[in-house]
Amino acid sequence: MSRFHKLNLYILLLASAILISQPAKANIPTETQIQTLRQKAASITTEFDRETFDLRMICEFNSDLSNLECCPKLNYIAKQSRSQLDKVIKAQQQIKAYIENYSRDDWETRFGKTNLW
């Protein structure tokens, strides 16, 4: 193999190693993304509380919960809310893992002073 080919191979390998070691800019979470997820979780919880208040009061103050029509409906709404919250939690965990696994020299500048966690 000629010197020229070796040099080209070396440059290609070096460039590949640099690209692989750097996270994609699009994946770096922003404060806005984190705050949006927090607000979405709060919104889901507030909506659940508002939508189910009457049902929860009926179920809570009735001693025979098995004969109430409200309990299956309450259960259904709770499952929907839980499903929505699970999606938010998954997104939050992905951002948290990204931040915890970020190993570049600018970690402190990017994440150390946000007070988001």
One Martini backbone bead per residue (centre of mass of N, CA, C, O) as a GRO file, in nm:
protein
  117
    1MET     BB    1   0.097   0.037   0.023
    2SER     BB    2   0.080   0.351  -0.011
    3ARG     BB    3   0.120   0.649   0.136
    4PHE     BB    4  -0.136   0.777   0.030
    5HIS     BB    5  -0.333   0.551   0.125
    6LYS     BB    6  -0.257   0.562   0.423
    7LEU     BB    7  -0.337   0.857   0.467
    8ASN     BB    8  -0.632   0.828   0.382
    9LEU     BB    9  -0.704   0.612   0.589
   10TYR     BB   10  -0.628   0.774   0.838
   11ILE     BB   11  -0.824   1.010   0.789
   12LEU     BB   12  -1.082   0.840   0.782
   13LEU     BB   13  -1.053   0.718   1.068
   14LEU     BB   14  -1.035   0.984   1.222
   15ALA     BB   15  -1.306   1.103   1.130
   16SER     BB   16  -1.479   0.870   1.236
   17ALA     BB   17  -1.397   0.892   1.534
   18ILE     BB   18  -1.498   1.180   1.575
   19LEU     BB   19  -1.796   1.139   1.492
   20ILE     BB   20  -1.861   0.913   1.700
   21SER     BB   21  -1.775   1.080   1.968
   22GLN     BB   22  -1.993   1.276   1.872
   23PRO     BB   23  -2.268   1.418   1.934
   24ALA     BB   24  -2.548   1.510   1.818
   25LYS     BB   25  -2.690   1.815   1.813
   26ALA     BB   26  -2.996   1.723   1.811
   27ASN     BB   27  -2.964   1.558   2.100
   28ILE     BB   28  -2.943   1.807   2.261
   29PRO     BB   29  -3.082   1.915   2.529
   30THR     BB   30  -3.313   2.150   2.627
   31GLU     BB   31  -3.473   2.350   2.839
   32THR     BB   32  -3.740   2.348   2.682
   33GLN     BB   33  -3.780   2.042   2.671
   34ILE     BB   34  -3.787   1.998   2.975
   35GLN     BB   35  -4.019   2.195   3.043
   36THR     BB   36  -4.232   2.068   2.858
   37LEU     BB   37  -4.246   1.797   3.005
   38ARG     BB   38  -4.328   1.908   3.279
   39GLN     BB   39  -4.590   2.049   3.178
   40LYS     BB   40  -4.726   1.797   3.064
   41ALA     BB   41  -4.747   1.640   3.329
   42ALA     BB   42  -4.914   1.856   3.476
   43SER     BB   43  -5.150   1.857   3.274
   44ILE     BB   44  -5.238   1.564   3.303
   45THR     BB   45  -5.299   1.578   3.606
   46THR     BB   46  -5.503   1.810   3.600
   47GLU     BB   47  -5.702   1.677   3.405
   48PHE     BB   48  -5.763   1.434   3.577
   49ASP     BB   49  -5.872   1.583   3.822
   50ARG     BB   50  -6.100   1.733   3.672
   51GLU     BB   51  -6.242   1.486   3.522
   52THR     BB   52  -6.259   1.295   3.813
   53PHE     BB   53  -6.379   1.421   4.066
   54ASP     BB   54  -6.668   1.304   4.087
   55LEU     BB   55  -6.587   1.005   4.068
   56ARG     BB   56  -6.401   1.002   4.319
   57MET     BB   57  -6.616   1.086   4.524
   58ILE     BB   58  -6.810   0.855   4.482
   59CYS     BB   59  -6.611   0.622   4.533
   60GLU     BB   60  -6.508   0.715   4.817
   61PHE     BB   61  -6.818   0.750   4.956
   62ASN     BB   62  -6.865   0.454   4.873
   63SER     BB   63  -6.886   0.131   5.003
   64ASP     BB   64  -6.988   0.000   4.712
   65LEU     BB   65  -6.777  -0.023   4.448
   66SER     BB   66  -6.884  -0.268   4.264
   67ASN     BB   67  -7.176  -0.104   4.185
   68LEU     BB   68  -7.037   0.114   4.026
   69GLU     BB   69  -7.013   0.306   3.733
   70CYS     BB   70  -6.754   0.486   3.785
   71CYS     BB   71  -6.508   0.294   3.811
   72PRO     BB   72  -6.455   0.210   3.514
   73LYS     BB   73  -6.418   0.500   3.414
   74LEU     BB   74  -6.187   0.576   3.602
   75ASN     BB   75  -5.997   0.354   3.507
   76TYR     BB   76  -5.979   0.444   3.213
   77ILE     BB   77  -5.867   0.730   3.263
   78ALA     BB   78  -5.618   0.639   3.422
   79LYS     BB   79  -5.488   0.476   3.190
   80GLN     BB   80  -5.456   0.711   2.997
   81SER     BB   81  -5.283   0.889   3.178
   82ARG     BB   82  -5.057   0.684   3.222
   83SER     BB   83  -4.973   0.662   2.927
   84GLN     BB   84  -4.890   0.958   2.898
   85LEU     BB   85  -4.683   0.961   3.133
   86ASP     BB   86  -4.495   0.739   3.024
   87LYS     BB   87  -4.395   0.907   2.782
   88VAL     BB   88  -4.270   1.134   2.948
   89ILE     BB   89  -4.080   0.962   3.118
   90LYS     BB   90  -3.917   0.848   2.885
   91ALA     BB   91  -3.812   1.122   2.784
   92GLN     BB   92  -3.677   1.203   3.052
   93GLN     BB   93  -3.483   0.959   3.070
   94GLN     BB   94  -3.331   1.018   2.809
   95ILE     BB   95  -3.222   1.291   2.894
   96LYS     BB   96  -3.082   1.202   3.150
   97ALA     BB   97  -2.891   0.997   3.016
   98TYR     BB   98  -2.751   1.192   2.832
   99ILE     BB   99  -2.636   1.376   3.052
  100GLU     BB  100  -2.485   1.152   3.215
  101ASN     BB  101  -2.320   1.053   2.937
  102TYR     BB  102  -2.187   1.308   2.902
  103SER     BB  103  -1.815   1.364   2.811
  104ARG     BB  104  -1.752   1.644   2.765
  105ASP     BB  105  -1.595   1.947   2.848
  106ASP     BB  106  -1.897   2.108   2.837
  107TRP     BB  107  -2.087   2.010   3.065
  108GLU     BB  108  -2.102   2.245   3.269
  109THR     BB  109  -2.211   2.449   3.064
  110ARG     BB  110  -2.467   2.286   2.978
  111PHE     BB  111  -2.563   2.131   3.283
  112GLY     BB  112  -2.448   2.250   3.570
  113LYS     BB  113  -2.659   2.537   3.570
  114THR     BB  114  -2.987   2.474   3.538
  115ASN     BB  115  -3.172   2.346   3.771
  116LEU     BB  116  -3.355   2.085   3.654
  117TRP     BB  117  -3.273   1.833   3.870
   0.00000   0.00000   0.00000
